CSV table of C-alpha atoms in Angstrom, one decimal:
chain,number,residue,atom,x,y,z
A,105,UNK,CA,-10.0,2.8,8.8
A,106,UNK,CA,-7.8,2.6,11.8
A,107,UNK,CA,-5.4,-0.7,13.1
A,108,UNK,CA,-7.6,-1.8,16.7
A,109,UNK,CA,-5.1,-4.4,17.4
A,110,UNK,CA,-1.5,-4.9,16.9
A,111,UNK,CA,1.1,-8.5,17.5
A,112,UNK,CA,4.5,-8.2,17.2
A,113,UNK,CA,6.8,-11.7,17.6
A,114,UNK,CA,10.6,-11.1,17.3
A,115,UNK,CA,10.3,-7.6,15.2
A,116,UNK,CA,14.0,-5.7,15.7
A,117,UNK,CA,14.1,-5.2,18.9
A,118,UNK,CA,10.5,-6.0,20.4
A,119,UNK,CA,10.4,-10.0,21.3
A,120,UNK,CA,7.0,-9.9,22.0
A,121,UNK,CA,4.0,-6.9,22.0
A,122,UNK,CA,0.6,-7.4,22.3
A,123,UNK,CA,-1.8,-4.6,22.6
A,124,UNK,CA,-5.1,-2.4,21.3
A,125,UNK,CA,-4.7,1.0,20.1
A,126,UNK,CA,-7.2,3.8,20.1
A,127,UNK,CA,-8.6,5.3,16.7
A,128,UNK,CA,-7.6,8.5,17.5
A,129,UNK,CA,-4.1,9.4,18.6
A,130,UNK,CA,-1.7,7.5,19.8
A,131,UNK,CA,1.6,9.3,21.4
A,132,UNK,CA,4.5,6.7,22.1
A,133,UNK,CA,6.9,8.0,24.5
A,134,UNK,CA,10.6,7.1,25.0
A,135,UNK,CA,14.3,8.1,25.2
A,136,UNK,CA,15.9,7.3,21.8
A,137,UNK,CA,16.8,3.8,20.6
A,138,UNK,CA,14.3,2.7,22.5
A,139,UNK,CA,12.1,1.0,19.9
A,140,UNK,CA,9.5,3.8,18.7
A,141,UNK,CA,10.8,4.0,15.0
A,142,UNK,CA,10.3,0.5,15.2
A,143,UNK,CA,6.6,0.2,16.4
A,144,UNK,CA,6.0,2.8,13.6
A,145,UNK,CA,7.7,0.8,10.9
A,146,UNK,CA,6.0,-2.6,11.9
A,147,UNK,CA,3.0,-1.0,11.3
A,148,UNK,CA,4.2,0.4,7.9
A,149,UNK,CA,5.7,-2.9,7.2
A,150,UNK,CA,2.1,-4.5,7.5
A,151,UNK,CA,0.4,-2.1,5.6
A,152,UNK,CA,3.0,-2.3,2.4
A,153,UNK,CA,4.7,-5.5,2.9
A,154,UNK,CA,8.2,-3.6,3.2
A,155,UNK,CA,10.2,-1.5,5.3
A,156,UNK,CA,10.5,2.0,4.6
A,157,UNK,CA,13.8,2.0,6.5
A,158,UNK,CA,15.2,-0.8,4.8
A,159,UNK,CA,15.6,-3.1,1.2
A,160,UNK,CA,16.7,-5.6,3.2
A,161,UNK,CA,13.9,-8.0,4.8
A,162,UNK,CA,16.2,-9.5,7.2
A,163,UNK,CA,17.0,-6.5,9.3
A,164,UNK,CA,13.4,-6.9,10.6
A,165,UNK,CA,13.9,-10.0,12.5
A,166,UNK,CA,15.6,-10.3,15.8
A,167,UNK,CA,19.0,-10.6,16.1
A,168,UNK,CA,19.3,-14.4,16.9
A,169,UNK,CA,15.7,-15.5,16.2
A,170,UNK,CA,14.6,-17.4,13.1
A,171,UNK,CA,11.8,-14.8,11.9
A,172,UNK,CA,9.6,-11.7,12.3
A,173,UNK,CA,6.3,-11.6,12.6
A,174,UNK,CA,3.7,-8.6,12.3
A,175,UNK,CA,-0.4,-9.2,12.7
A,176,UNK,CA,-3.1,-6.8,12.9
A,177,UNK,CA,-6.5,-6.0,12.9
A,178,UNK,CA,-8.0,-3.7,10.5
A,179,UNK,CA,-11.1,-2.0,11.1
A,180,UNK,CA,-12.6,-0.9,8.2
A,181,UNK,CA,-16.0,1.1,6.8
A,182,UNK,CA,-17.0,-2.7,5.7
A,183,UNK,CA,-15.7,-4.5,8.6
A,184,UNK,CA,-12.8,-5.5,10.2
A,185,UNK,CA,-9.9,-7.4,8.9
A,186,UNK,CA,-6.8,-9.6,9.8
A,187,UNK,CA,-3.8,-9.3,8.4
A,188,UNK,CA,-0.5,-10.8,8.8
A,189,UNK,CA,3.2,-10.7,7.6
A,190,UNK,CA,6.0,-13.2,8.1
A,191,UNK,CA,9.8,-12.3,7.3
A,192,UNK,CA,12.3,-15.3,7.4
A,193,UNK,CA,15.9,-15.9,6.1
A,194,UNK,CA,14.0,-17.0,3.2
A,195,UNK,CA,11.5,-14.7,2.4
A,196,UNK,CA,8.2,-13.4,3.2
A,197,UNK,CA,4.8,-14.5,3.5
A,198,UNK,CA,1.5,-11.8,3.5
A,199,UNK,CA,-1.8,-12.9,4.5
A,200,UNK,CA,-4.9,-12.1,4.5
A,201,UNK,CA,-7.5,-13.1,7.1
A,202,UNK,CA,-5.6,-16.4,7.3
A,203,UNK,CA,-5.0,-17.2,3.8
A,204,UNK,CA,-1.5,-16.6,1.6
A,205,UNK,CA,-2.3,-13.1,-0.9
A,206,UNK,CA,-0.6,-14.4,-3.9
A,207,UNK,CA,0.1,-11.0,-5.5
A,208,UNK,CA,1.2,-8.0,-3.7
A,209,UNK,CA,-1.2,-6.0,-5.6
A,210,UNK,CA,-3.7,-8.2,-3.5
A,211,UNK,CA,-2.8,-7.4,-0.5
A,212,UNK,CA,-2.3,-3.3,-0.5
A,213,UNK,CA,-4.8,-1.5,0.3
A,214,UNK,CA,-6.3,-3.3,3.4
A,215,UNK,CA,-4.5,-0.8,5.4
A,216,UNK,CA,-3.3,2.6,4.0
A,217,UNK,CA,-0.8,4.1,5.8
A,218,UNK,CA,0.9,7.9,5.5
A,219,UNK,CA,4.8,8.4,6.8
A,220,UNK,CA,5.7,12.0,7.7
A,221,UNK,CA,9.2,11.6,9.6
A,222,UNK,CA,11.6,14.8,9.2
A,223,UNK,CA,13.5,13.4,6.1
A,224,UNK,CA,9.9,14.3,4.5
A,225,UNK,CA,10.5,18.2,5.3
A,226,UNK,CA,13.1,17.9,2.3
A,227,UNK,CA,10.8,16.6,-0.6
A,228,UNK,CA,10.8,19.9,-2.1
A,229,UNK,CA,14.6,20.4,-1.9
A,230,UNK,CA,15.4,16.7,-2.4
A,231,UNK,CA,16.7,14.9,-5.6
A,232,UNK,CA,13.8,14.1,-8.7
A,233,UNK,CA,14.4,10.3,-7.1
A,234,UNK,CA,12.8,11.0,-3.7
A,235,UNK,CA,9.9,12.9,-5.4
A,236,UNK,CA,9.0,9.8,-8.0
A,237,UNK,CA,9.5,7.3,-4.8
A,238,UNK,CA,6.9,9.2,-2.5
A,239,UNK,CA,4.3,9.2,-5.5
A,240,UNK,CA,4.9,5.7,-6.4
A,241,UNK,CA,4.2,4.6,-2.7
A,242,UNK,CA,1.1,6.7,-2.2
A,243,UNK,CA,-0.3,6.2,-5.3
A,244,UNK,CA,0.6,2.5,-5.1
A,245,UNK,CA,-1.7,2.3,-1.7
A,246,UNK,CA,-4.3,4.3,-3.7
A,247,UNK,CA,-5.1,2.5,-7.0
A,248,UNK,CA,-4.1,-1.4,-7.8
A,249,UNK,CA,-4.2,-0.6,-11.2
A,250,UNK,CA,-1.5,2.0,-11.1
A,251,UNK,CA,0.9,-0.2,-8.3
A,252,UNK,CA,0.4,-3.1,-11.5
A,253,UNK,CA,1.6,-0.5,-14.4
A,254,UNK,CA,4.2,0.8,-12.4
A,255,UNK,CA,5.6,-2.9,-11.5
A,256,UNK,CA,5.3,-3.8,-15.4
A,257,UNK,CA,7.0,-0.6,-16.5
A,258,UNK,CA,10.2,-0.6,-14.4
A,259,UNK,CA,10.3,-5.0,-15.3
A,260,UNK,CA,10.2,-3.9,-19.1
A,261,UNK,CA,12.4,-1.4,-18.5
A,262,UNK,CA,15.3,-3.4,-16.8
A,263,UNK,CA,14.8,-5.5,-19.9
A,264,UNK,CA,15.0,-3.2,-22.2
A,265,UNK,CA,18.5,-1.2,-20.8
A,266,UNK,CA,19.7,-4.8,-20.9
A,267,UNK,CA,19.4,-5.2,-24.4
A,268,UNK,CA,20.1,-1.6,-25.1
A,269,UNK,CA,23.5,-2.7,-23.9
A,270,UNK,CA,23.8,-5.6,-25.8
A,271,UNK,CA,23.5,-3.8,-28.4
A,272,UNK,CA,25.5,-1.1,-28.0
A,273,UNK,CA,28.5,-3.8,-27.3
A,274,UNK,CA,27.3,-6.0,-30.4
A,275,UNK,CA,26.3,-8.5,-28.2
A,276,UNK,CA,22.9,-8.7,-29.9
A,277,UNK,CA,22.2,-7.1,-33.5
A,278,UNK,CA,17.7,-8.1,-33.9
A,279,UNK,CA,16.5,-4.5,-33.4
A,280,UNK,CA,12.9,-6.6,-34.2
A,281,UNK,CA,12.8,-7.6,-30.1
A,282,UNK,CA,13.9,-4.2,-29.4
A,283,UNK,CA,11.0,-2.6,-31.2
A,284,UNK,CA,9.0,-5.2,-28.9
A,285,UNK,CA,9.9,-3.7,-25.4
A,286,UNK,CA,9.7,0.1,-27.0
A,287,UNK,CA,6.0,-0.8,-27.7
A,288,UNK,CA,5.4,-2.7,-24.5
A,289,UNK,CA,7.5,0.2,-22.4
A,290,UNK,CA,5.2,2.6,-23.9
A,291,UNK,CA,1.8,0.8,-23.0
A,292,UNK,CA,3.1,0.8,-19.0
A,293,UNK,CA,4.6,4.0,-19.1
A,294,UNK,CA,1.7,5.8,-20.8
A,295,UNK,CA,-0.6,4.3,-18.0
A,296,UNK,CA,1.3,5.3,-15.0
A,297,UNK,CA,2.1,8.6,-16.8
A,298,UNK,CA,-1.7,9.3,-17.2
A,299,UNK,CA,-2.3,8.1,-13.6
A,300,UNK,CA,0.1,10.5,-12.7
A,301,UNK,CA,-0.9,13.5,-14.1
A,302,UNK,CA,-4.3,12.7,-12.8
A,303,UNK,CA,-3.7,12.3,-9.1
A,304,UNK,CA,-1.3,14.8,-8.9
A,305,UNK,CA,-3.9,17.4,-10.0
A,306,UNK,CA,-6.1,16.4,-7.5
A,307,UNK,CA,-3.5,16.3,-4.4
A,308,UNK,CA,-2.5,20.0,-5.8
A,309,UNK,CA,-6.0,21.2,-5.3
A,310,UNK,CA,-5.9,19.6,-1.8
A,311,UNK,CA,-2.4,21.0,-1.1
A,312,UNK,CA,-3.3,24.4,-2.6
A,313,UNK,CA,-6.6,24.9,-0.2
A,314,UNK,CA,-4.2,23.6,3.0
A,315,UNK,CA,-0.8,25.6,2.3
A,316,UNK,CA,-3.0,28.8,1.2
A,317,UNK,CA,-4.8,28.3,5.4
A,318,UNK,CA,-1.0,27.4,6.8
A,319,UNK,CA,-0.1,31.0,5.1
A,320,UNK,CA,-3.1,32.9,6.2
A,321,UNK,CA,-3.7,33.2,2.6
A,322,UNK,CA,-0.3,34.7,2.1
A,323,UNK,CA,0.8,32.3,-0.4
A,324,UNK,CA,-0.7,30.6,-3.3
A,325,UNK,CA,0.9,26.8,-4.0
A,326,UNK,CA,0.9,24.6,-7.2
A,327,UNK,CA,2.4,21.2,-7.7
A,328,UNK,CA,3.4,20.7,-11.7
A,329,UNK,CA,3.9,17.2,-13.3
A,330,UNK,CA,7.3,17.9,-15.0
A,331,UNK,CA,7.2,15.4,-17.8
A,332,UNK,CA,8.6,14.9,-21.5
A,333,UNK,CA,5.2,14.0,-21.9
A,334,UNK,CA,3.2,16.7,-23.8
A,335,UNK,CA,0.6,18.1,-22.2
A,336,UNK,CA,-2.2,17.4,-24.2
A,337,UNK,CA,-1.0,14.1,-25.2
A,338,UNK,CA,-1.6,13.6,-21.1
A,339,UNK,CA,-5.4,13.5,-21.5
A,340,UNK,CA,-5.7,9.6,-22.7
A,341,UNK,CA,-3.5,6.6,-22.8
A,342,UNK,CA,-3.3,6.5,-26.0
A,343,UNK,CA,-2.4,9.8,-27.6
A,344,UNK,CA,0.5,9.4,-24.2
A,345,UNK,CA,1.3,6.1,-26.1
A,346,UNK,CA,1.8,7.1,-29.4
A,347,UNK,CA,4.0,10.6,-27.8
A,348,UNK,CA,6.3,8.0,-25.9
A,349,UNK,CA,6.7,5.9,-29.0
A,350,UNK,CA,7.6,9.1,-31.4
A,351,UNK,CA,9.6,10.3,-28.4
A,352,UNK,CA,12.1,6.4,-28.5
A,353,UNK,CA,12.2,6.9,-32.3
A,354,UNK,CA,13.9,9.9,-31.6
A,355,UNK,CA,16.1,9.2,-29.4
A,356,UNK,CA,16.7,5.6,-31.0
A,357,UNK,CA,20.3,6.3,-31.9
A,358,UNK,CA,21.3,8.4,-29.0
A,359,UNK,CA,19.6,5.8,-26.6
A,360,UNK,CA,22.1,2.7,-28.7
A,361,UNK,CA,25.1,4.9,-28.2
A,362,UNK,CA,24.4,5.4,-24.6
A,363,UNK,CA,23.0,1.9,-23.9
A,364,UNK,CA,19.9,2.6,-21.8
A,365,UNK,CA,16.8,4.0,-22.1
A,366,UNK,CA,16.3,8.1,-22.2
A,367,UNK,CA,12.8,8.9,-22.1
A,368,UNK,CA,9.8,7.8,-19.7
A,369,UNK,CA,7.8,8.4,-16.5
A,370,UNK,CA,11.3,6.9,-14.2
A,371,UNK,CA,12.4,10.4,-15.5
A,372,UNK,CA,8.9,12.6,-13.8
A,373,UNK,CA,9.9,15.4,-11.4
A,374,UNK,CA,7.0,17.2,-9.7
A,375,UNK,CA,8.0,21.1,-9.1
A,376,UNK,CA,6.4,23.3,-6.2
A,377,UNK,CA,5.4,26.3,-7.4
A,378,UNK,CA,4.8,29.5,-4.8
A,379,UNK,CA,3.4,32.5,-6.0
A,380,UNK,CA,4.6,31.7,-9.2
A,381,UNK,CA,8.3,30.7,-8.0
A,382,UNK,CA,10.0,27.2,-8.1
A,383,UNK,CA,9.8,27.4,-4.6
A,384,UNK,CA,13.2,24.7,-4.6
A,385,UNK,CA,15.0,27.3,-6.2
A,386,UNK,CA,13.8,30.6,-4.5
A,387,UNK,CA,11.9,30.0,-1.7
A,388,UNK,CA,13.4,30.0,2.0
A,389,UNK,CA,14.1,26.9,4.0
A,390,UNK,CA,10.7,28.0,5.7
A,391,UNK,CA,8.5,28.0,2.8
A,392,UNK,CA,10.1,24.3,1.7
A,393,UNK,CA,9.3,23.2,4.8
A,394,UNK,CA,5.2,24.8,4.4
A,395,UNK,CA,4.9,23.1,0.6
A,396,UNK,CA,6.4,19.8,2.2
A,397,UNK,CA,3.8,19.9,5.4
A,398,UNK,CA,0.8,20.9,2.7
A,399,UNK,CA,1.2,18.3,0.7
A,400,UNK,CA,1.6,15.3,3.5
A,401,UNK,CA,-1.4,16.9,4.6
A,402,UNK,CA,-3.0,16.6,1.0
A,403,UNK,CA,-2.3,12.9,1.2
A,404,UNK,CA,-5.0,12.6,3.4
A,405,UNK,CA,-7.7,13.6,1.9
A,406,UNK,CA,-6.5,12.5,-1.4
A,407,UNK,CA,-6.4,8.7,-0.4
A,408,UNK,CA,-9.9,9.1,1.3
A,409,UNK,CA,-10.9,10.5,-2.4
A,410,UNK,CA,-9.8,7.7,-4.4
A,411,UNK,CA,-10.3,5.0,-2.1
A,412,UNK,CA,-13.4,5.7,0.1
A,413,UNK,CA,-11.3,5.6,3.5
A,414,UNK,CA,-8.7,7.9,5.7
A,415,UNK,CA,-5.6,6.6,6.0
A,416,UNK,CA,-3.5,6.1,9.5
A,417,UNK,CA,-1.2,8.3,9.8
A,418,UNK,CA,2.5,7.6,11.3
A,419,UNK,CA,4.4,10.8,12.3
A,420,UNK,CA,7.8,9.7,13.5
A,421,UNK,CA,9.4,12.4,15.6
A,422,UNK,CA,8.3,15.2,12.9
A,423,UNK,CA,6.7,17.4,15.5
A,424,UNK,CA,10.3,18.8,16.9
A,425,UNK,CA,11.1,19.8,13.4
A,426,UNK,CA,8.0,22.2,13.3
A,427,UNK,CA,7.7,25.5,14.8
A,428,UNK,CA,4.5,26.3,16.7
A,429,UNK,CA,2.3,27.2,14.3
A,430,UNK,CA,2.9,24.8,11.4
A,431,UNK,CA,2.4,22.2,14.5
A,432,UNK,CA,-0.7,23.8,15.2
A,433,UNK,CA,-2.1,23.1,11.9
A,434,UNK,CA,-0.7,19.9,11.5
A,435,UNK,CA,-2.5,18.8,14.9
A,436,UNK,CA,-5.7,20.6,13.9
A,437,UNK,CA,-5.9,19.0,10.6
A,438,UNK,CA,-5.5,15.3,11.9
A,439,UNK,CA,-7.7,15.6,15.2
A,440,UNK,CA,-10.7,13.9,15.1
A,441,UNK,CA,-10.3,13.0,11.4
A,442,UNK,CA,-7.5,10.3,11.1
A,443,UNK,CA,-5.7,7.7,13.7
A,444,UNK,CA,-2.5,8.8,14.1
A,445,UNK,CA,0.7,7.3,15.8
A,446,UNK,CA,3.1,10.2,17.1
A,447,UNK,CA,7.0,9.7,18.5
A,448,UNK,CA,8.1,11.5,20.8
A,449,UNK,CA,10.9,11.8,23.4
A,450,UNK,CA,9.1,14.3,25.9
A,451,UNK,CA,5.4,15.7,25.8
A,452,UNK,CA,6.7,18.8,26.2
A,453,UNK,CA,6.5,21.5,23.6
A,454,UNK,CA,3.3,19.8,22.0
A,455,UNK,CA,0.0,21.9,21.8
A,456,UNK,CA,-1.3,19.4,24.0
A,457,UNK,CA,-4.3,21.3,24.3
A,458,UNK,CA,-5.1,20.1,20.8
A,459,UNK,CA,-4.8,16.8,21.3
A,460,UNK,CA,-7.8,15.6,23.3
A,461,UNK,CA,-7.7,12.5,25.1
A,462,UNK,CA,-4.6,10.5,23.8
A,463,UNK,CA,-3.6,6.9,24.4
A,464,UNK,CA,0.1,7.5,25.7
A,465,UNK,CA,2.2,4.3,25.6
A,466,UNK,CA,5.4,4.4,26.8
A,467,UNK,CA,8.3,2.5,24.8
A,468,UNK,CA,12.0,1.3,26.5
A,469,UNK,CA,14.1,-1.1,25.5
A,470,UNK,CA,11.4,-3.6,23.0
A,471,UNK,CA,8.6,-3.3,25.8
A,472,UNK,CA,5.5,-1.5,25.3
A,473,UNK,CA,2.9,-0.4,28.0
A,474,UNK,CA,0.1,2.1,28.7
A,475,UNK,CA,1.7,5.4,30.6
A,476,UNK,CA,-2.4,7.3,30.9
A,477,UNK,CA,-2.9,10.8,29.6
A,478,UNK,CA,-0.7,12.2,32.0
């Protein structure tokens, strides 16, 4: 799939863009603050429905206009198609070839995006939150059913904290309603869990075979689904069902005393593994970096796995954080395979010998316009 077309009304700092884009790479050039983080996340923001930047809808709009508005045109392996998003002081619309999606879940998936801007270099080093946010997003855009388990899980689990803590303060005493959510948590949570364990195997083999080419077979990387989950309970829904629901009887009194809720997949890590070594622990800044690139680069071919189409790629100013050869590969791996949108301040320093032919569009101040392979 790539985005042919692209309308921007009042979007931060843009008051108006209009203009095609060409299905293989497209490098937009600019001093910074100029508006190219912002062309990237309009196009995020109609793939998802959200920012990636912000939780706050409102930042999208223009300061002193009434709303934002982000349209596109899809073209996909079936055809092409339109879609549209509207942010206003009092919420947002999505639609789809004209017509209102009324469930998110609807609406994902007509344009798969990928993200890789520098703050992505530190997903090996970063906090177990990071790590659970950038599988929920990708797997989200990859499987409807798992974006629909992982909505219900963390609704029943903001429910069920709530009356954890009304318990514990003997604001509530029916443990009856509690044993309702336990079972209910359990159902959602054994779903995504399972989902989980699944997709992450697969992106591992991906990552393995692309970190093991980046190393010149130097290296040998493994992603593991750290989980208090057993293992073999993984392999269904239910037997991971019945081990969450053992696991809350368990923890029942701890999780009273405590007032929230102390087992579950909003408690997954994934760990790195390199040549046997956490490679968050013991590996160099270097290597971190190489498991990080591998596995953006796994996301690829993952997402054309499971849903039948490559994803666009948006690489916001990641290329200065690379050194030459992890560019190299990077470059290599997305030519001729995926569209890609690329930030950039200068043209220099890019092995623009591997980029054949791109569509150069040159960003200042909100305005947009074609600057020629030069």
């Amino acid at each position: 799939m790539y985005l042919q077309h692209l309308t921007l009304r009042d979007y931060r700092n843009y008051q108006s863009v209009d203009t095609d884009f060409s299905p293989q790479i497209n490098v937009l050039i600019g001093a910074n603050a100029q508006g190219k983080t912002n062309l990237l996340e309009s196009v995020y923001a109609l793939a998802l429905a959200r920012s990636h930047r912000t939780n706050n809808d409102r930042d999208l709009i223009r300061f002193g206009s009434e709303f934002a508005r982000v349209d596109g045109t899809v073209v996909r392996s079936t055809g092409p198609v339109k879609l549209g998003l509207v942010v206003s002081k009092q919420g947002k619309r999505a639609r789809i070839n004209g017509r209102d999606a009324p469930r998110l879940s609807q609406y994902l998936g007509k344009l798969n995006v990928i993200l890789f801007a520098p703050e992505d270099l530190n997903l090996v080093k970063g906090s177990p939150a990071l790590r659970r946010r950038f599988i929920d997003m990708e797997f989200g855009q990859m499987s409807a059913k798992y974006l629909y388990n992982l909505a219900q899980y963390k609704v029943t689990l903001k429910q069920r904290n709530a009356y954890l803590k009304q318990l514990k303060y003997g604001q509530a005493r029916d443990t009856v309603y509690l044993d309702v959510l336990t079972e209910q948590l359990a159902q959602f949570g054994a779903a995504v869990a399972v989902a989980r364990a699944e997709l992450l195997a697969n992106m591992g083999q991906f990552a393995g075979v692309i970190h093991h080419d980046i190393t010149r077979g130097g290296e040998e990387l493994q992603l593991r689904y750290e989980t208090q989950i057993d293992d073999q309970a993984l392999q269904s829904e239910e037997a991971t069902t019945k081990d969450l629901l053992a696991q809350y009887q368990q923890a029942r009194s701890r999780e009273l005393d405590q007032g929230t809720t102390l087992v579950g997949p909003h408690r997954d890590d994934i760990e790195f593994i390199v040549n046997d070594r956490n490679v968050a622990v013991y590996g160099s800044q270097g290597q971190q970096r190489t498991a990080a690139l591998a596995v953006k680069l796994a996301e690829i071919d993952l997402m054309k796995q499971e849903t039948g189409e490559y994803p666009v790629l948006l690489l916001d100013d990641v290329l200065s954080e690379l050194d030459d050869s992890r560019q190299t590969h990077l470059l290599k791996a997305i030519q001729d395979k995926v569209q890609t949108f690329l930030t950039t301040t200068s043209l220099d320093g890019i092995a623009r010998e591997i980029i054949q032919a791109p569509n150069v569009l040159r960003v200042q101040a909100g305005t947009l316009e074609a600057a020629g392979n030069d």
